[in-house]
Coordinates of C-alpha atoms and ligand atoms in Angstrom, one line a residue:
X3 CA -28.5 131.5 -23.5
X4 CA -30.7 130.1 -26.0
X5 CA -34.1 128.8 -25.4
X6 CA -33.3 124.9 -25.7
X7 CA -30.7 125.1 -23.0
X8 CA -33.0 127.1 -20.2
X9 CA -35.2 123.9 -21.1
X10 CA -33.1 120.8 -20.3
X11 CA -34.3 119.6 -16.9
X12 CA -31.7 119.2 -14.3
X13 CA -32.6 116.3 -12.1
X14 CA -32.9 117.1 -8.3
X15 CA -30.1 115.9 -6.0
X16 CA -30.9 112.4 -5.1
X17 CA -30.2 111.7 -1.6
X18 CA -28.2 108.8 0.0
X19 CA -31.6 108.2 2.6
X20 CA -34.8 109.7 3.2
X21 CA -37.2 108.7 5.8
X22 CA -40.7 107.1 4.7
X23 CA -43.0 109.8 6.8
X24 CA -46.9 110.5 6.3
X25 CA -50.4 111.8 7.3
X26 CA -50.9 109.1 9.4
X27 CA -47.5 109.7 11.1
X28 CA -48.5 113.3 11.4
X29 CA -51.8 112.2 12.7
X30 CA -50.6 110.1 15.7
X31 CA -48.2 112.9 16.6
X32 CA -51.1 115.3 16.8
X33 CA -53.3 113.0 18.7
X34 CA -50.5 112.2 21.5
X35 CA -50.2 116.0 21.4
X36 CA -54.1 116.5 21.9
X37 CA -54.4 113.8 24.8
X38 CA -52.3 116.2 26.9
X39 CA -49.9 113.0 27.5
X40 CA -46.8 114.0 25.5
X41 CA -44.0 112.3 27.6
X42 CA -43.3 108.5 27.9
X43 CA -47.1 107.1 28.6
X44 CA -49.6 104.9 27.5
X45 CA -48.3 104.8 23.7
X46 CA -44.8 103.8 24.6
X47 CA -46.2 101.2 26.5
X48 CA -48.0 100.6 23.9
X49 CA -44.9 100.9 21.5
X50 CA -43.3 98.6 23.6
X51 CA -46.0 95.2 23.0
X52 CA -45.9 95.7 19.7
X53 CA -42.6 96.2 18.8
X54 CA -41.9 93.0 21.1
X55 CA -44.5 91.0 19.2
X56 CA -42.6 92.6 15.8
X57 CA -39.2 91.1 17.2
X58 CA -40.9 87.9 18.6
X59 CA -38.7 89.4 21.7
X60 CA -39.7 88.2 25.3
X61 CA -39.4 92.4 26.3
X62 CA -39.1 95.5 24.7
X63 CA -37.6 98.4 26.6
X64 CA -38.0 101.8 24.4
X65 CA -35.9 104.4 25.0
X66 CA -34.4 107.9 23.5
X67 CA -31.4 106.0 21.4
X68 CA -29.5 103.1 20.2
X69 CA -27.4 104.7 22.3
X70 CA -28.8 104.8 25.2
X71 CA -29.8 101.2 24.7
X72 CA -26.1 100.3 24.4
X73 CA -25.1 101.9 27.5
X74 CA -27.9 100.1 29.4
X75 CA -27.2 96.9 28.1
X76 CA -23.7 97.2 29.3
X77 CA -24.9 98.5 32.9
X78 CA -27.6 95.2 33.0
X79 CA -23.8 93.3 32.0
X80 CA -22.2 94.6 35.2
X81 CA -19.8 96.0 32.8
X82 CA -17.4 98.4 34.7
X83 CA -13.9 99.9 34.9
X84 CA -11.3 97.2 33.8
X85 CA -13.3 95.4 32.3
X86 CA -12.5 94.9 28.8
X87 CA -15.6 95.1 25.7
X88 CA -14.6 93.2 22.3
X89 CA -16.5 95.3 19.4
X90 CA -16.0 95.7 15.8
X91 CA -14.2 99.0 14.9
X92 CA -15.7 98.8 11.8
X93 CA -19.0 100.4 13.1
X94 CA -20.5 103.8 13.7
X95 CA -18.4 105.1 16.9
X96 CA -21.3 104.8 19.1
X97 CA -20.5 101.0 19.5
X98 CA -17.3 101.4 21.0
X99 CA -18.5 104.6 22.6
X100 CA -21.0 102.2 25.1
X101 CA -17.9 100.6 26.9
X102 CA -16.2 103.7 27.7
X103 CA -19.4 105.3 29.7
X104 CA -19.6 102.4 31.4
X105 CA -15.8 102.8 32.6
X106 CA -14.5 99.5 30.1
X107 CA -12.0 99.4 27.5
X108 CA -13.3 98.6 24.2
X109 CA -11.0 96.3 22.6
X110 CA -11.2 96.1 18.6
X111 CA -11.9 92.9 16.6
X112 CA -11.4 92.9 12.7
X113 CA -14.4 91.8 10.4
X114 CA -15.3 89.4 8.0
X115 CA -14.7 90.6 4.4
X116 CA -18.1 89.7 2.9
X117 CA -21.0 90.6 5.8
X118 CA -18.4 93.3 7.3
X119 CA -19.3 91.4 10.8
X120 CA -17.2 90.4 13.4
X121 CA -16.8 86.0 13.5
X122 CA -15.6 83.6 15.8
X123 CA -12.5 83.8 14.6
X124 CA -12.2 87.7 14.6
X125 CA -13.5 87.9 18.3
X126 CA -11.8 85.0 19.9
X127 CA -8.4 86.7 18.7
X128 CA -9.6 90.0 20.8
X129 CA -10.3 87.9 24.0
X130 CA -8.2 88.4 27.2
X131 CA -8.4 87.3 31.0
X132 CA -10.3 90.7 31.4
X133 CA -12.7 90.3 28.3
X134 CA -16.2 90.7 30.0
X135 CA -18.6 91.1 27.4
X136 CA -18.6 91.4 23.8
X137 CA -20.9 93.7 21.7
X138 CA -21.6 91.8 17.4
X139 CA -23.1 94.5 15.4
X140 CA -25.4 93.6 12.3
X141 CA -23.4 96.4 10.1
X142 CA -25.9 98.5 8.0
X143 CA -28.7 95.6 8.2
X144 CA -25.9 92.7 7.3
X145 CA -27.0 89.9 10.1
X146 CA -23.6 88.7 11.8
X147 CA -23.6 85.2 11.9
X148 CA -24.3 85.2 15.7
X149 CA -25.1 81.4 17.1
X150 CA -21.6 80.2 16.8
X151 CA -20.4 83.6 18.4
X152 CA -23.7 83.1 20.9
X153 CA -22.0 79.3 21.7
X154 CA -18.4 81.1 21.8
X155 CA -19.6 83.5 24.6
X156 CA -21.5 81.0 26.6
X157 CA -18.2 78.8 26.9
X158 CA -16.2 81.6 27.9
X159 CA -18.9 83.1 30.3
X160 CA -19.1 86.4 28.7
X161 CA -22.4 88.6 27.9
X162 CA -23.2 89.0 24.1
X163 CA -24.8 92.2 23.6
X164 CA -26.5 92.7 19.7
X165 CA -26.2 96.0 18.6
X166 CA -29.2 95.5 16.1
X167 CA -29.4 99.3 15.4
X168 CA -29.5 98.9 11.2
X169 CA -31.0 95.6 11.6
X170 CA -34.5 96.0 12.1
X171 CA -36.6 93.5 10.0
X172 CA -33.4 91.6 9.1
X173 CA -33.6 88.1 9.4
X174 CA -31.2 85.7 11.0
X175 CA -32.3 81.9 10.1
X176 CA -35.6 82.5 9.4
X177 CA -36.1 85.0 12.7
X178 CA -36.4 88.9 13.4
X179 CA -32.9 89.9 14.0
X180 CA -32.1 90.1 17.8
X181 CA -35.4 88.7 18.9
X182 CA -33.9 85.7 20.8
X183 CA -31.1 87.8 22.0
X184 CA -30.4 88.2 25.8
X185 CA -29.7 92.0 25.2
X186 CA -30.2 93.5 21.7
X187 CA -30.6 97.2 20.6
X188 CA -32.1 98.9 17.9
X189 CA -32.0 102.5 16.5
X190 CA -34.8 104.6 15.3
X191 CA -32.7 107.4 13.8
X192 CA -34.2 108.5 10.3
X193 CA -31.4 107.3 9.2
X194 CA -32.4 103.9 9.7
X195 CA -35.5 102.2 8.3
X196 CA -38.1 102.7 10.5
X197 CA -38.4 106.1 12.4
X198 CA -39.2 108.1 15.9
X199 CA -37.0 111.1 15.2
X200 CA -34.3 110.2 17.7
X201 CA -34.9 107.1 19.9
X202 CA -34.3 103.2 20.0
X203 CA -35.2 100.3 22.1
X204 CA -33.8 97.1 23.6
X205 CA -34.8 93.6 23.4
X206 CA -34.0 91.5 26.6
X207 CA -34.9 87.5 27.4
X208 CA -35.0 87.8 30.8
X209 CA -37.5 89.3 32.9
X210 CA -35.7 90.8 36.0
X211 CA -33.6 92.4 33.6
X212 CA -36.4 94.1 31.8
X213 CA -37.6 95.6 34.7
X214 CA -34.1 97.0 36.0
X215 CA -34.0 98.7 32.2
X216 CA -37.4 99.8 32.8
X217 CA -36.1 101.5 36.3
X218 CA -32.8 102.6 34.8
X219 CA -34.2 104.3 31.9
X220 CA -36.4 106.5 34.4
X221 CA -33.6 107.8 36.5
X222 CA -33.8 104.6 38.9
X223 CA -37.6 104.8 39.9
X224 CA -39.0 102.1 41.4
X225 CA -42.6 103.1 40.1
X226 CA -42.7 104.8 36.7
X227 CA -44.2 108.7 36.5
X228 CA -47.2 107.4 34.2
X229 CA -47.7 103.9 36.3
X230 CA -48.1 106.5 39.6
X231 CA -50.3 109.2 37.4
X232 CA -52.7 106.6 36.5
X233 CA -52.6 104.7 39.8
X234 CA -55.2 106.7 41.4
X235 CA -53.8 106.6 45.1
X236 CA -50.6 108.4 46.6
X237 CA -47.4 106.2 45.8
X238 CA -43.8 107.3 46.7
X239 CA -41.2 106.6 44.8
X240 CA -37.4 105.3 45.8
X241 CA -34.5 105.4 43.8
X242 CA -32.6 101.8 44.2
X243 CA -29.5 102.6 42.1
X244 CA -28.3 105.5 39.8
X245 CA -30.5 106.1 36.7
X246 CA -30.5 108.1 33.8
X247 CA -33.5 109.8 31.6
X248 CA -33.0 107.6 28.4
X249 CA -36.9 107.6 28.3
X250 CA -38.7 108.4 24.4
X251 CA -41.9 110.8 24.7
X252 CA -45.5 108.8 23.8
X253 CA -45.1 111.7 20.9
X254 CA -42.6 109.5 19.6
X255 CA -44.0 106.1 20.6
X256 CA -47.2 107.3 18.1
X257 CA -45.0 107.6 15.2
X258 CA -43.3 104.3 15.9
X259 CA -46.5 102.9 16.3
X260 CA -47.2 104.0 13.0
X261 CA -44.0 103.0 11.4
X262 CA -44.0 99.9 12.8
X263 CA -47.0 98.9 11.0
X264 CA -45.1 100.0 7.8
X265 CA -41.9 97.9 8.4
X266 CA -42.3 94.8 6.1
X267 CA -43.6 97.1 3.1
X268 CA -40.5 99.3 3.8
X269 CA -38.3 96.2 4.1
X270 CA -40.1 94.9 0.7
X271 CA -39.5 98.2 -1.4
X272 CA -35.6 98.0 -0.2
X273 CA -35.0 94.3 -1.0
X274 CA -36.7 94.9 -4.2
X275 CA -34.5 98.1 -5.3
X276 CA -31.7 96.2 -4.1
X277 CA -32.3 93.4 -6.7
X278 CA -32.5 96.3 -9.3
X279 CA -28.8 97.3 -8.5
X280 CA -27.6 93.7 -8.0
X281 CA -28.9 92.7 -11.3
X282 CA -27.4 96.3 -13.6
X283 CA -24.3 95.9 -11.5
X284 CA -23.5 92.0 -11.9
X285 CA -20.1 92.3 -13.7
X286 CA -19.4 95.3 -13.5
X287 CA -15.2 94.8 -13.1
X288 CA -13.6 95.8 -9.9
X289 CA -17.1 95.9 -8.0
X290 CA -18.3 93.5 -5.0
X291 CA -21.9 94.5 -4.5
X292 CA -23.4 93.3 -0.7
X293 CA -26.0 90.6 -1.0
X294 CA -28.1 88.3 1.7
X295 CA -25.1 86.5 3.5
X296 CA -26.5 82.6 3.2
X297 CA -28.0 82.4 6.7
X298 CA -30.1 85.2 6.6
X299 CA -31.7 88.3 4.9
X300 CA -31.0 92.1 5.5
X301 CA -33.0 94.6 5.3
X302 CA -30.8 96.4 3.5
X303 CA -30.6 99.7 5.4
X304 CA -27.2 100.3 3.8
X305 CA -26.6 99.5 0.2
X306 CA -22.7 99.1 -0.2
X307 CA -20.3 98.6 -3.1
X308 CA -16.8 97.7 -2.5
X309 CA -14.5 98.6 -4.9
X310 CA -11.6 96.5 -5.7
X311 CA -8.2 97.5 -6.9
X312 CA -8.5 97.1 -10.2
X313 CA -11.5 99.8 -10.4
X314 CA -10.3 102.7 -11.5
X315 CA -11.6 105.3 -9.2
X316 CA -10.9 105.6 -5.3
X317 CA -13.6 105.5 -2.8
X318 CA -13.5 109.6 -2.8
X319 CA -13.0 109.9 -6.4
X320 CA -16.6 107.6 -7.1
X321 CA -18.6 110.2 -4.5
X322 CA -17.1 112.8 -6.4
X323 CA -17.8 111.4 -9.6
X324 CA -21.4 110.6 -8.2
X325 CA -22.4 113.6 -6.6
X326 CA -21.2 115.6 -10.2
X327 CA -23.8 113.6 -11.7
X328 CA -26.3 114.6 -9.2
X329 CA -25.8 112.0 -6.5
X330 CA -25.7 111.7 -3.4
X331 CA -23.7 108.9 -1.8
X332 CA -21.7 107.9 1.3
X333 CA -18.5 106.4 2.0
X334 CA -18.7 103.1 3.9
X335 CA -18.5 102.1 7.4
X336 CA -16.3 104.7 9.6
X337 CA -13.8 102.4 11.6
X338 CA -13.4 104.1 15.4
X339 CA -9.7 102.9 15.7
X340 CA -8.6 105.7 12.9
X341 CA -10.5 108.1 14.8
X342 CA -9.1 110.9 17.4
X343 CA -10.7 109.3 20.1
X344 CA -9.3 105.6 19.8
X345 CA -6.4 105.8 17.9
X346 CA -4.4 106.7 20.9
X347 CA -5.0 102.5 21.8
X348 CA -3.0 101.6 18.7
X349 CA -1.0 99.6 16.8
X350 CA -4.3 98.1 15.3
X351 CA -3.9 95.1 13.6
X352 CA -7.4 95.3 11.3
X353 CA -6.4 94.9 7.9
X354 CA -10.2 93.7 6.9
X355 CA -11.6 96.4 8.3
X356 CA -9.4 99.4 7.4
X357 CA -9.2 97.8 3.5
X358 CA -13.7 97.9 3.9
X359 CA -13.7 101.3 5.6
X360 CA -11.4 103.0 2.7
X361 CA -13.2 101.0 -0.2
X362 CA -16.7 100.3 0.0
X363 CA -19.4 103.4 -0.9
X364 CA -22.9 103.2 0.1
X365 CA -25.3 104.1 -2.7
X366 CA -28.8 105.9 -2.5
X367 CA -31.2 103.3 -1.4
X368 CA -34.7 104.9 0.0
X369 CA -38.8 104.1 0.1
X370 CA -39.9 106.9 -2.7
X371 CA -37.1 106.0 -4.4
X372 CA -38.1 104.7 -8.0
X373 CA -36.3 102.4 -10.7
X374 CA -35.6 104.9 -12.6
X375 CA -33.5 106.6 -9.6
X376 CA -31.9 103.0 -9.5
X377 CA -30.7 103.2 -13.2
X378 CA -29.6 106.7 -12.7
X379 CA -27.0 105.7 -10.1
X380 CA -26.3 102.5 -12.0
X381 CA -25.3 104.3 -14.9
X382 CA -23.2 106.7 -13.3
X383 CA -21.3 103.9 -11.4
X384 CA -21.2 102.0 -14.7
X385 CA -19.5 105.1 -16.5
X386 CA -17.0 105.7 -13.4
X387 CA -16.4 102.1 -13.9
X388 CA -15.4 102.7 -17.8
X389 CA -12.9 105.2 -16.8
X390 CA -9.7 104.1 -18.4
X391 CA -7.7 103.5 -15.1
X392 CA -4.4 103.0 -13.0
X393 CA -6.1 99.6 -11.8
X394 CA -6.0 97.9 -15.2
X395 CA -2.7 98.6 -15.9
Ligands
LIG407 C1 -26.9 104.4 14.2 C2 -26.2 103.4 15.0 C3 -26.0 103.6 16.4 C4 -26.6 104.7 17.2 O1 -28.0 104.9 17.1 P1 -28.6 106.2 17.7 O2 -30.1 105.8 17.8 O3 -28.4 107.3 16.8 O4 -28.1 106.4 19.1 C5 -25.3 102.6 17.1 N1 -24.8 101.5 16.5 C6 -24.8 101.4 15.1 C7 -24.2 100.2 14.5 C8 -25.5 102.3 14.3 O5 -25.6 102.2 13.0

């Protein structure tokens, strides 16, 4: 080998996400951890104000998922067995997933082929006698266009439950996604923007309702573990209902708190990269690129392309063309109705969503990322793109 070649760098792997983590996160950790407090105390409390104030939310309830959020939303619904639960299949499985623990049938709804959200339109045609609540997901940061589905559920007396888990920081008219929502849930997997390691939280309007979360999260108690530790005096506890331990630790709630200060400078660098791609990738042919839908702003957790017929690659050819030059993408949106686990329920009718879920890739998109990262997917998608093709033909 001669000496030129053992020079030519090779660029790292660039990754579809990496969280935005640092010496203050690191800090907060260790400080939770030197207070001797480590599971949910004073910082998720804490966690809890500010993220409410964030959201412009009445309550915040944080617990140890988006997942967990989802299933208590559905218990505060009185969803149960026979009910039926209208959700997008086009969504990460946990969405559907909620009505099953809760003992409902989750009943698919197709998507609109621009925001990849579920409408009026789509839900209303997934609505039966039995239809109790319906769960509008804000897919990879996309805000659904929820007031008219808001007005659609309030007619038909059915709960409308935001699964907000991508859309932290989004906007929806001018407002934090999910802020004015009776029931909305958010994720803090590192694969979303703003991190605790696992965990999530739900926003709720009312109350009464907070408070039953509050319990439920706790396995039922009527007086929290930290609110009795810090009481000073004896107080026993009952147990009203059946509860679960969805709580987050405070170790978590001090990174939150920490990341939470970060947000708009995360959601910033991401809208800004974002532009970079929109602007190299405007015509490129046989490409739809995701942009602000015209109501709102995302926060662009996930940066999709969708490719058209006429491009010549298909959506597994592009990753493998992508990752031989280094990169690291994803394909779209799974859809739960071609999985193991649903697609026993068929005949689906989704054509929207299964054309989305075979077609679209999600491209790297992260804080450290830099423009020159941005060019070096562009130009591998642009050369993909050049590929004399089938499609043209
Ligand atoms: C990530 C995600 C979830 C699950 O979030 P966890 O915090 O991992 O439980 C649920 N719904 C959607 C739409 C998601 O993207």
């Amino acid at each position: 080998m001669s000496p030129d070649q053992t020079a030519v760098a090779v660029p790292a792997m660039l990754p579809v996400m990496r969280p935005w983590l640092g010496d203050a996160e690191a800090a907060a950790a260790a400080a939770a951890v030197a207070s001797g407090w480590v599971a949910q105390g004073p910082r998720v409390a804490e966690f809890e104000l500010a993220l409410a104030a964030r959201l412009g939310a009445p309550h915040a309830v944080v617990v140890s998922s988006c997942t967990a959020a989802l299933h208590l939303a559905l218990v505060l619904a009185e969803v149960g067995p026979g009910d039926e639960v209208v959700v997008p299949s086009l969504s990460f499985i946990a969405t559907a997933n909620a009505a099953r623990y809760v003992g409902a049938r989750p009943v698919f709804a197709d998507v609109d082929p621009v925001t990849q959200n579920v409408t009026v339109e789509t839900v209303q045609a997934a609505i039966t006698p039995a239809t109790r609540a319906v769960i509008a997901v804000d897919q990879g940061g996309m805000p659904a266009d929820i007031e008219p589905l808001r007005v659609l559920c309030h007619d038909r007396g059915l709960v409308l439950v935001q699964d907000s888990a991508c859309a932290i920081g989004s906007t929806y008219r001018g407002r934090p996604v999910g802020g004015d929502a009776e029931l909305s849930a958010y994720s803090f997997h590192p694969r979303k923007l703003l991190t605790t390691g696992e965990g999530g939280a739900l926003a709720i309007s009312d109350p009464d309702q907070a408070a039953r979360a509050r319990r439920l999260r706790e396995h039922g108690m009527s007086v929290s573990a930290a609110d009795r530790h810090s009481s000073g005096r004896t107080v026993i506890e009952d147990y009203a209902e059946t509860g679960f331990n969805y709580r987050m630790t405070d170790v978590q709630a001090a990174i939150g708190l920490v990341q939470l200060g970060r947000l708009d400078e995360m959601i910033g660098r991401r809208r800004f990269l974002a532009a970079r791609y929109q602007a190299a990738l405007a015509g490129v042919p046989g490409l739809r690129v995701c942009a602000d839908p015209p109501y709102g702003t995302t926060n662009y957790q996930s940066f999709w392309v969708e490719l058209a017929d006429e491009f010549p690659l298909t959506r597994n050819e592009l990753l493998e063309w992508l990752l031989r030059d280094g990169i690291s993408a994803r394909r779209g949106i799974m859809a739960a109705h071609r999985e193991p686990a649903y697609a026993a329920g068929g005949p689906f009718d989704l054509p929207v969503t299964d054309r989305l879920t075979t077609r679209t890739v999600i491209l790297p998109l992260f804080h450290q990322m830099t423009e020159d990262d941005v060019d070096r997917v562009v130009s591998s998608v642009r050369s993909a793109a050049a590929v004399p093709g089938r499609g043209a033909a």
